[in-house]
PDB file of C-alpha atoms in Angstrom:
ATOM      1  CA  MET A  11     165.094 182.312 152.598  1.00  0.00           C
ATOM      2  CA  ASN A  12     164.276 180.977 149.104  1.00  0.00           C
ATOM      3  CA  TYR A  13     161.405 178.906 150.510  1.00  0.00           C
ATOM      4  CA  LYS A  14     159.848 182.043 151.952  1.00  0.00           C
ATOM      5  CA  TRP A  15     159.679 183.689 148.491  1.00  0.00           C
ATOM      6  CA  LEU A  16     158.398 180.488 146.935  1.00  0.00           C
ATOM      7  CA  ILE A  17     155.590 180.269 149.480  1.00  0.00           C
ATOM      8  CA  ILE A  18     154.693 183.921 148.961  1.00  0.00           C
ATOM      9  CA  LEU A  19     154.644 183.419 145.193  1.00  0.00           C
ATOM     10  CA  LEU A  20     152.389 180.364 145.515  1.00  0.00           C
ATOM     11  CA  LEU A  21     150.005 182.250 147.786  1.00  0.00           C
ATOM     12  CA  VAL A  22     149.896 185.205 145.415  1.00  0.00           C
ATOM     13  CA  LEU A  23     148.934 182.864 142.564  1.00  0.00           C
ATOM     14  CA  ALA A  24     146.741 180.417 144.472  1.00  0.00           C
ATOM     15  CA  VAL A  25     144.487 182.795 146.419  1.00  0.00           C
ATOM     16  CA  PRO A  26     143.136 184.742 143.403  1.00  0.00           C
ATOM     17  CA  SER A  27     142.671 181.596 141.309  1.00  0.00           C
ATOM     18  CA  LEU A  28     140.808 179.862 144.142  1.00  0.00           C
ATOM     19  CA  TYR A  29     138.633 182.945 144.608  1.00  0.00           C
ATOM     20  CA  LEU A  30     137.787 183.030 140.906  1.00  0.00           C
ATOM     21  CA  ALA A  31     137.015 179.323 140.867  1.00  0.00           C
ATOM     22  CA  VAL A  32     134.654 179.619 143.828  1.00  0.00           C
ATOM     23  CA  VAL A  33     132.927 182.863 142.892  1.00  0.00           C
ATOM     24  CA  HIS A  34     132.595 182.364 139.155  1.00  0.00           C
ATOM     25  CA  TYR A  35     131.847 178.648 139.060  1.00  0.00           C
ATOM     26  CA  GLY A  36     128.176 177.869 138.923  1.00  0.00           C
ATOM     27  CA  TYR A  37     125.055 179.693 139.985  1.00  0.00           C
ATOM     28  CA  GLN A  38     123.301 180.752 143.177  1.00  0.00           C
ATOM     29  CA  SER A  39     120.290 178.479 142.660  1.00  0.00           C
ATOM     30  CA  LYS A  40     119.397 175.202 140.991  1.00  0.00           C
ATOM     31  CA  SER A  41     116.948 176.926 138.661  1.00  0.00           C
ATOM     32  CA  GLU A  42     119.629 179.336 137.379  1.00  0.00           C
ATOM     33  CA  ALA A  43     121.992 176.419 136.755  1.00  0.00           C
ATOM     34  CA  LEU A  44     119.236 174.501 134.958  1.00  0.00           C
ATOM     35  CA  LYS A  45     118.396 177.466 132.703  1.00  0.00           C
ATOM     36  CA  SER A  46     122.071 177.836 131.830  1.00  0.00           C
ATOM     37  CA  ALA A  47     122.364 174.126 130.975  1.00  0.00           C
ATOM     38  CA  ILE A  48     119.282 174.339 128.760  1.00  0.00           C
ATOM     39  CA  ASN A  49     120.756 177.322 126.923  1.00  0.00           C
ATOM     40  CA  LYS A  50     124.138 175.615 126.454  1.00  0.00           C
ATOM     41  CA  GLU A  51     123.386 171.916 126.013  1.00  0.00           C
ATOM     42  CA  ALA A  52     119.715 171.608 125.037  1.00  0.00           C
ATOM     43  CA  GLU A  53     119.085 174.669 122.900  1.00  0.00           C
ATOM     44  CA  GLU A  54     116.111 173.037 121.207  1.00  0.00           C
ATOM     45  CA  LEU A  55     114.167 173.364 124.483  1.00  0.00           C
ATOM     46  CA  ASN A  56     114.232 177.148 124.068  1.00  0.00           C
ATOM     47  CA  THR A  57     111.926 176.838 121.050  1.00  0.00           C
ATOM     48  CA  ARG A  58     109.699 174.015 122.314  1.00  0.00           C
ATOM     49  CA  ASN A  59     107.169 173.707 125.087  1.00  0.00           C
ATOM     50  CA  TYR A  60     108.292 171.478 127.918  1.00  0.00           C
ATOM     51  CA  GLN A  61     107.250 170.565 131.430  1.00  0.00           C
ATOM     52  CA  SER A  62     109.890 170.930 134.101  1.00  0.00           C
ATOM     53  CA  VAL A  63     109.924 168.107 136.645  1.00  0.00           C
ATOM     54  CA  PRO A  64     112.072 168.814 139.694  1.00  0.00           C
ATOM     55  CA  VAL A  65     112.962 165.558 141.411  1.00  0.00           C
ATOM     56  CA  GLU A  66     112.868 166.276 145.140  1.00  0.00           C
ATOM     57  CA  ASN A  67     115.966 165.478 147.215  1.00  0.00           C
ATOM     58  CA  SER A  68     117.941 164.294 144.215  1.00  0.00           C
ATOM     59  CA  PRO A  69     120.634 165.634 141.925  1.00  0.00           C
ATOM     60  CA  TYR A  70     118.299 165.285 138.920  1.00  0.00           C
ATOM     61  CA  SER A  71     115.786 167.481 137.157  1.00  0.00           C
ATOM     62  CA  LEU A  72     113.703 166.432 134.163  1.00  0.00           C
ATOM     63  CA  ALA A  73     112.296 168.332 131.204  1.00  0.00           C
ATOM     64  CA  ILE A  74     109.532 166.516 129.312  1.00  0.00           C
ATOM     65  CA  THR A  75     108.572 167.570 125.796  1.00  0.00           C
ATOM     66  CA  ASP A  76     105.439 166.723 123.897  1.00  0.00           C
ATOM     67  CA  SER A  77     105.384 165.700 120.257  1.00  0.00           C
ATOM     68  CA  PRO A  78     107.814 164.014 120.020  1.00  0.00           C
ATOM     69  CA  HIS A  79     107.900 162.695 123.543  1.00  0.00           C
ATOM     70  CA  GLN A  80     111.372 163.168 124.968  1.00  0.00           C
ATOM     71  CA  ILE A  81     112.705 163.324 128.514  1.00  0.00           C
ATOM     72  CA  TYR A  82     115.803 165.427 129.092  1.00  0.00           C
ATOM     73  CA  VAL A  83     117.620 164.447 132.273  1.00  0.00           C
ATOM     74  CA  PHE A  84     119.827 167.098 133.858  1.00  0.00           C
ATOM     75  CA  LYS A  85     122.224 166.369 136.692  1.00  0.00           C
ATOM     76  CA  ILE A  86     122.734 169.240 139.115  1.00  0.00           C
ATOM     77  CA  THR A  87     125.863 169.284 141.274  1.00  0.00           C
ATOM     78  CA  LYS A  88     126.859 171.591 144.093  1.00  0.00           C
ATOM     79  CA  HIS A  89     130.423 172.755 144.724  1.00  0.00           C
ATOM     80  CA  PHE A  90     131.443 175.534 147.095  1.00  0.00           C
ATOM     81  CA  SER A  91     127.761 176.457 147.656  1.00  0.00           C
ATOM     82  CA  ARG A  92     127.316 177.010 143.903  1.00  0.00           C
ATOM     83  CA  TYR A  93     125.209 174.946 141.501  1.00  0.00           C
ATOM     84  CA  HIS A  94     126.143 173.579 138.099  1.00  0.00           C
ATOM     85  CA  ALA A  95     123.902 171.559 135.754  1.00  0.00           C
ATOM     86  CA  ASP A  96     124.799 169.221 132.892  1.00  0.00           C
ATOM     87  CA  LEU A  97     122.672 167.297 130.431  1.00  0.00           C
ATOM     88  CA  ALA A  98     122.961 163.641 131.452  1.00  0.00           C
ATOM     89  CA  GLN A  99     120.724 162.022 128.823  1.00  0.00           C
ATOM     90  CA  VAL A 100     117.898 162.552 126.375  1.00  0.00           C
ATOM     91  CA  ASN A 101     115.438 159.666 126.393  1.00  0.00           C
ATOM     92  CA  ASN A 102     113.442 159.470 123.142  1.00  0.00           C
ATOM     93  CA  LEU A 103     110.277 157.656 124.176  1.00  0.00           C
ATOM     94  CA  TYR A 104     109.069 157.273 120.596  1.00  0.00           C
ATOM     95  CA  GLU A 105     112.112 155.153 119.669  1.00  0.00           C
ATOM     96  CA  SER A 106     111.379 152.320 122.066  1.00  0.00           C
ATOM     97  CA  THR A 107     108.343 150.187 122.637  1.00  0.00           C
ATOM     98  CA  THR A 108     109.318 149.282 126.216  1.00  0.00           C
ATOM     99  CA  LYS A 109     110.539 152.756 127.383  1.00  0.00           C
ATOM    100  CA  ASP A 110     112.790 150.997 129.918  1.00  0.00           C
ATOM    101  CA  SER A 111     116.424 151.924 130.271  1.00  0.00           C
ATOM    102  CA  MET A 112     119.185 151.924 132.849  1.00  0.00           C
ATOM    103  CA  VAL A 113     121.823 154.655 132.574  1.00  0.00           C
ATOM    104  CA  TYR A 114     125.320 154.061 133.900  1.00  0.00           C
ATOM    105  CA  ASP A 115     128.020 156.553 134.798  1.00  0.00           C
ATOM    106  CA  LYS A 116     131.507 155.105 135.270  1.00  0.00           C
ATOM    107  CA  ASN A 117     130.090 151.548 135.428  1.00  0.00           C
ATOM    108  CA  ARG A 118     127.631 152.493 138.178  1.00  0.00           C
ATOM    109  CA  LEU A 119     123.868 152.795 137.860  1.00  0.00           C
ATOM    110  CA  ALA A 120     123.009 156.509 137.894  1.00  0.00           C
ATOM    111  CA  PHE A 121     119.276 156.398 137.045  1.00  0.00           C
ATOM    112  CA  GLY A 122     116.740 154.635 134.906  1.00  0.00           C
ATOM    113  CA  PHE A 123     113.264 154.587 133.433  1.00  0.00           C
ATOM    114  CA  ASP A 124     110.759 151.816 133.998  1.00  0.00           C
ATOM    115  CA  ASN A 125     107.401 151.273 132.323  1.00  0.00           C
ATOM    116  CA  GLU A 126     106.300 148.135 134.178  1.00  0.00           C
ATOM    117  CA  LYS A 127     106.283 149.245 137.840  1.00  0.00           C
ATOM    118  CA  PRO A 128     102.972 148.407 139.521  1.00  0.00           C
ATOM    119  CA  ARG A 129     101.493 151.401 141.355  1.00  0.00           C
ATOM    120  CA  ASP A 130     101.630 149.803 144.804  1.00  0.00           C
ATOM    121  CA  LYS A 131     105.178 148.409 144.505  1.00  0.00           C
ATOM    122  CA  ASP A 132     108.669 149.862 144.898  1.00  0.00           C
ATOM    123  CA  ILE A 133     111.603 149.441 142.529  1.00  0.00           C
ATOM    124  CA  TRP A 134     114.505 147.375 143.885  1.00  0.00           C
ATOM    125  CA  ILE A 135     117.839 146.586 142.278  1.00  0.00           C
ATOM    126  CA  GLU A 136     120.121 144.030 143.903  1.00  0.00           C
ATOM    127  CA  GLY A 137     118.545 144.454 147.328  1.00  0.00           C
ATOM    128  CA  GLU A 138     118.573 148.257 147.323  1.00  0.00           C
ATOM    129  CA  LYS A 139     115.372 150.287 147.147  1.00  0.00           C
ATOM    130  CA  MET A 140     115.397 152.962 144.442  1.00  0.00           C
ATOM    131  CA  LYS A 141     113.811 156.357 144.835  1.00  0.00           C
ATOM    132  CA  SER A 142     111.235 156.799 142.093  1.00  0.00           C
ATOM    133  CA  VAL A 143     109.049 159.464 140.553  1.00  0.00           C
ATOM    134  CA  PRO A 144     105.921 158.435 138.630  1.00  0.00           C
ATOM    135  CA  LEU A 145     105.659 160.310 135.335  1.00  0.00           C
ATOM    136  CA  ARG A 146     102.166 159.298 134.197  1.00  0.00           C
ATOM    137  CA  SER A 147     100.630 162.655 135.176  1.00  0.00           C
ATOM    138  CA  PHE A 148     102.885 164.494 132.718  1.00  0.00           C
ATOM    139  CA  PHE A 149     101.389 162.591 129.781  1.00  0.00           C
ATOM    140  CA  LYS A 150      97.679 162.949 130.611  1.00  0.00           C
ATOM    141  CA  LYS A 151      96.947 165.110 127.554  1.00  0.00           C
ATOM    142  CA  SER A 152      98.960 162.925 125.203  1.00  0.00           C
ATOM    143  CA  ARG A 153      97.257 160.529 122.854  1.00  0.00           C
ATOM    144  CA  TYR A 154      99.877 158.026 124.064  1.00  0.00           C
ATOM    145  CA  ALA A 155      98.897 158.401 127.740  1.00  0.00           C
ATOM    146  CA  TRP A 156      97.988 154.705 127.928  1.00  0.00           C
ATOM    147  CA  ASN A 157     101.530 153.744 126.863  1.00  0.00           C
ATOM    148  CA  TYR A 158     103.060 155.872 129.633  1.00  0.00           C
ATOM    149  CA  ARG A 159     100.620 155.034 132.444  1.00  0.00           C
ATOM    150  CA  ASN A 160     103.287 153.181 134.497  1.00  0.00           C
ATOM    151  CA  LEU A 161     106.345 155.162 133.408  1.00  0.00           C
ATOM    152  CA  SER A 162     108.654 156.022 136.319  1.00  0.00           C
ATOM    153  CA  PHE A 163     112.025 157.669 136.716  1.00  0.00           C
ATOM    154  CA  TYR A 164     114.180 155.990 139.376  1.00  0.00           C
ATOM    155  CA  TYR A 165     117.616 156.501 140.875  1.00  0.00           C
ATOM    156  CA  PRO A 166     119.691 155.094 143.736  1.00  0.00           C
ATOM    157  CA  VAL A 167     120.714 157.286 146.667  1.00  0.00           C
ATOM    158  CA  HIS A 168     124.349 156.773 145.613  1.00  0.00           C
ATOM    159  CA  PRO A 169     125.558 155.442 142.245  1.00  0.00           C
ATOM    160  CA  LEU A 170     125.249 151.674 142.440  1.00  0.00           C
ATOM    161  CA  ARG A 171     127.585 149.054 140.993  1.00  0.00           C
ATOM    162  CA  THR A 172     125.256 146.401 139.640  1.00  0.00           C
ATOM    163  CA  THR A 173     125.033 143.519 137.206  1.00  0.00           C
ATOM    164  CA  ALA A 174     121.218 143.584 137.052  1.00  0.00           C
ATOM    165  CA  ASP A 175     119.703 144.353 133.693  1.00  0.00           C
ATOM    166  CA  GLN A 176     116.222 145.140 134.993  1.00  0.00           C
ATOM    167  CA  PRO A 177     114.625 146.121 138.299  1.00  0.00           C
ATOM    168  CA  GLU A 178     112.552 143.995 140.652  1.00  0.00           C
ATOM    169  CA  TYR A 179     109.297 145.044 142.341  1.00  0.00           C
ATOM    170  CA  HIS A 180     108.511 144.529 146.022  1.00  0.00           C
TER     171      HIS A 180
END
């Protein structure tokens, strides 16, 4: 008999909390989640001009600013048919001469930037082909367009455990 009341009590507490978690977590669309993340985590984008770069079929979205050149990388996740976005990294292009970087999350490659990828080649890391997005068109009006002519954003389909420190081109 005591178990019956315990189960009823758990259901009374669990059902409303689960409902609130599902209904109030996240947003209906990726764009709403991205706007919320910009307002919460990258407030400076509200006062600056930026180009939004949706990365098709990926959990990432980019925001590229001009003067100074920065790339904000947002990771968008989906839980219970609701979207949530977080700022993953801000890449300051003016701080580095090579513009290359590999970003790890929990010791796994999450994404990276490459400035040496030939136009007719693909990016490979430890035998796995990376999905990539060329970014040169977003810097056409910049006086540094020549520096960013081969700049690409790349990411594996799933986070990749790797010991490589730079990509290969095939």
